[in-house]
Amino acid sequence: MFSWRITKYNPKNRDEKGCYLDKKEWTCFSEVGTKVSKEDYIRTESDYVNAITTFMDELGVNKLYLNALEMWSDEVKSQNVSPFLSKMWVGKPISAQEIKELAKLTLRNVIWCKLSSKNKFFVHFGYDYYMYIGTNMDSPNARKKIEATGLYVEEFFSPYLD
């Protein structure tokens, strides 16, 4: 299985242990308006969401399955997404549009989820705007397209593998 960490964080700003050193960098949705403008946040969030569909397109995957789901009730209420989330359950096949919404909600710390398509593809989310994607085949075109948006694609095993 091929596996990558996809982030907005330049690998050149990491120490020898891999810790990111730029303390001025924003790391979550709650920093919109203080460390990051709404426009810059939305652009970055869109790049992450599109990274998922870029890999899916290269692999010919049109749906994923919801493998894990955690919700934080205060955030669900504040983002007004209860109707959408009431239709989600572990094991459910997820359409491309639902994947985009779940990714957005995860990046905004409303939920946490893991998505996959058997042994072909997975998406995991970590803290501080880290995303992990794994595929059963190399995906050079997807990686190139994602890097063209300004995101970094590094070979890395997901810490959220079962």
Short mmCIF file of C-alpha atoms in Angstrom, two decimals:
data_model
loop_
_atom_site.label_atom_id
_atom_site.label_comp_id
_atom_site.label_asym_id
_atom_site.label_seq_id
_atom_site.Cartn_x
_atom_site.Cartn_y
_atom_site.Cartn_z
CA MET A 1 0.00 0.00 0.00
CA PHE A 2 1.24 3.49 -0.86
CA SER A 3 0.63 6.09 1.83
CA TRP A 4 1.10 9.85 2.06
CA ARG A 5 0.71 12.68 4.53
CA ILE A 6 -0.91 15.67 2.88
CA THR A 7 -0.50 19.02 4.59
CA LYS A 8 -0.12 22.72 4.06
CA TYR A 9 3.11 22.54 6.09
CA ASN A 10 6.43 22.89 4.26
CA PRO A 11 8.63 19.90 5.18
CA LYS A 12 11.64 22.23 5.24
CA ASN A 13 10.24 23.69 8.47
CA ARG A 14 10.48 20.39 10.40
CA ASP A 15 13.16 19.36 12.87
CA GLU A 16 14.99 16.01 12.71
CA LYS A 17 12.10 14.35 14.61
CA GLY A 18 9.52 15.68 12.16
CA CYS A 19 8.03 18.33 14.46
CA TYR A 20 6.85 21.46 12.67
CA LEU A 21 8.76 24.52 13.84
CA ASP A 22 6.81 27.53 12.53
CA LYS A 23 4.72 28.57 15.54
CA LYS A 24 3.02 31.33 13.51
CA GLU A 25 1.27 28.78 11.28
CA TRP A 26 -2.48 28.31 11.82
CA THR A 27 -3.63 24.79 12.61
CA CYS A 28 -7.42 24.79 12.93
CA PHE A 29 -10.71 26.39 11.96
CA SER A 30 -11.02 28.18 15.30
CA GLU A 31 -8.13 30.43 14.22
CA VAL A 32 -10.11 32.00 11.35
CA GLY A 33 -10.08 35.74 11.98
CA THR A 34 -7.00 35.64 14.22
CA LYS A 35 -4.21 33.72 12.48
CA VAL A 36 -5.88 33.16 9.09
CA SER A 37 -8.44 35.06 7.01
CA LYS A 38 -11.70 33.37 6.11
CA GLU A 39 -10.74 33.53 2.41
CA ASP A 40 -7.36 31.84 2.98
CA TYR A 41 -8.95 29.23 5.22
CA ILE A 42 -11.65 28.36 2.63
CA ARG A 43 -9.03 28.11 -0.13
CA THR A 44 -6.87 25.75 1.92
CA GLU A 45 -9.86 23.68 3.04
CA SER A 46 -10.95 23.35 -0.60
CA ASP A 47 -7.45 22.21 -1.59
CA TYR A 48 -7.60 19.43 1.03
CA VAL A 49 -11.09 18.31 -0.02
CA ASN A 50 -10.08 18.38 -3.68
CA ALA A 51 -6.97 16.32 -2.85
CA ILE A 52 -9.27 13.47 -1.83
CA THR A 53 -11.29 13.58 -5.03
CA THR A 54 -8.12 13.96 -7.12
CA PHE A 55 -6.84 10.64 -5.79
CA MET A 56 -10.27 9.06 -6.20
CA ASP A 57 -10.43 10.19 -9.83
CA GLU A 58 -6.99 8.75 -10.64
CA LEU A 59 -7.92 5.43 -9.03
CA GLY A 60 -11.41 5.28 -10.55
CA VAL A 61 -13.04 5.21 -7.11
CA ASN A 62 -16.51 6.79 -6.98
CA LYS A 63 -17.54 6.07 -3.40
CA LEU A 64 -15.97 5.33 -0.06
CA TYR A 65 -17.24 3.74 3.14
CA LEU A 66 -17.46 5.44 6.49
CA ASN A 67 -15.22 3.37 8.81
CA ALA A 68 -15.21 5.56 11.92
CA LEU A 69 -17.24 8.54 13.04
CA GLU A 70 -17.06 10.72 16.13
CA MET A 71 -19.19 13.83 16.61
CA TRP A 72 -18.89 16.74 19.01
CA SER A 73 -22.44 17.87 19.80
CA ASP A 74 -21.66 21.54 20.48
CA GLU A 75 -19.86 21.88 17.16
CA VAL A 76 -22.58 19.94 15.29
CA LYS A 77 -25.14 22.41 16.64
CA SER A 78 -23.03 25.51 15.93
CA GLN A 79 -22.37 24.40 12.32
CA ASN A 80 -26.07 23.40 11.91
CA VAL A 81 -25.24 20.01 10.37
CA SER A 82 -27.44 17.69 12.44
CA PRO A 83 -29.72 16.83 9.48
CA PHE A 84 -26.75 15.78 7.33
CA LEU A 85 -25.00 13.85 10.09
CA SER A 86 -28.20 12.03 11.10
CA LYS A 87 -27.90 10.22 7.76
CA MET A 88 -24.35 9.00 8.46
CA TRP A 89 -23.37 5.71 10.12
CA VAL A 90 -20.30 3.48 10.21
CA GLY A 91 -20.37 1.14 7.22
CA LYS A 92 -22.43 3.46 5.04
CA PRO A 93 -21.32 3.89 1.41
CA ILE A 94 -20.50 7.57 0.96
CA SER A 95 -20.98 9.47 -2.32
CA ALA A 96 -18.45 11.99 -3.63
CA GLN A 97 -20.61 14.91 -2.46
CA GLU A 98 -20.98 13.39 1.02
CA ILE A 99 -17.22 12.79 1.14
CA LYS A 100 -16.63 16.49 0.49
CA GLU A 101 -18.99 17.47 3.30
CA LEU A 102 -17.52 14.95 5.76
CA ALA A 103 -13.99 16.13 4.94
CA LYS A 104 -15.00 19.76 5.46
CA LEU A 105 -16.65 18.98 8.80
CA THR A 106 -13.61 17.01 9.92
CA LEU A 107 -11.23 19.81 8.97
CA ARG A 108 -13.44 22.21 10.94
CA ASN A 109 -13.27 19.97 14.05
CA VAL A 110 -17.00 19.24 14.02
CA ILE A 111 -16.47 15.50 13.55
CA TRP A 112 -13.67 13.00 13.08
CA CYS A 113 -13.97 10.21 10.55
CA LYS A 114 -12.09 7.60 8.56
CA LEU A 115 -13.06 6.71 5.00
CA SER A 116 -11.97 3.84 2.78
CA SER A 117 -12.69 1.63 -0.19
CA LYS A 118 -11.65 -1.84 0.98
CA ASN A 119 -7.92 -2.34 0.35
CA LYS A 120 -7.84 0.15 -2.52
CA PHE A 121 -7.98 3.59 -0.89
CA PHE A 122 -8.26 5.32 2.50
CA VAL A 123 -8.49 8.82 3.95
CA HIS A 124 -7.62 9.52 7.59
CA PHE A 125 -7.55 12.86 9.36
CA GLY A 126 -5.21 13.85 12.15
CA TYR A 127 -4.96 16.80 14.48
CA ASP A 128 -3.72 20.21 13.34
CA TYR A 129 -4.75 19.88 9.71
CA TYR A 130 -2.97 16.63 8.88
CA MET A 131 -4.53 14.31 6.33
CA TYR A 132 -3.37 10.83 5.33
CA ILE A 133 -4.23 9.11 2.08
CA GLY A 134 -3.35 5.56 1.11
CA THR A 135 -3.80 3.75 -2.18
CA ASN A 136 -3.11 0.31 -3.57
CA MET A 137 -1.14 1.82 -6.46
CA ASP A 138 1.15 4.77 -6.96
CA SER A 139 -0.72 7.90 -8.00
CA PRO A 140 1.84 10.27 -9.52
CA ASN A 141 -0.66 12.39 -11.42
CA ALA A 142 -2.79 12.99 -8.33
CA ARG A 143 0.27 13.88 -6.28
CA LYS A 144 1.48 16.32 -8.93
CA LYS A 145 -1.95 18.03 -9.15
CA ILE A 146 -2.17 18.33 -5.37
CA GLU A 147 1.34 19.75 -5.06
CA ALA A 148 0.45 22.33 -7.75
CA THR A 149 -2.15 23.74 -5.33
CA GLY A 150 0.57 24.43 -2.74
CA LEU A 151 -0.07 21.42 -0.52
CA TYR A 152 2.75 19.03 0.34
CA VAL A 153 2.52 15.30 -0.35
CA GLU A 154 5.03 13.30 1.67
CA GLU A 155 5.46 9.54 1.87
CA PHE A 156 4.16 8.69 5.32
CA PHE A 157 2.19 5.88 6.95
CA SER A 158 -1.04 6.92 8.59
CA PRO A 159 -0.96 6.70 12.38
CA TYR A 160 -4.69 5.85 12.18
CA LEU A 161 -4.36 2.49 10.43
CA ASP A 162 -6.28 -0.24 12.27
#
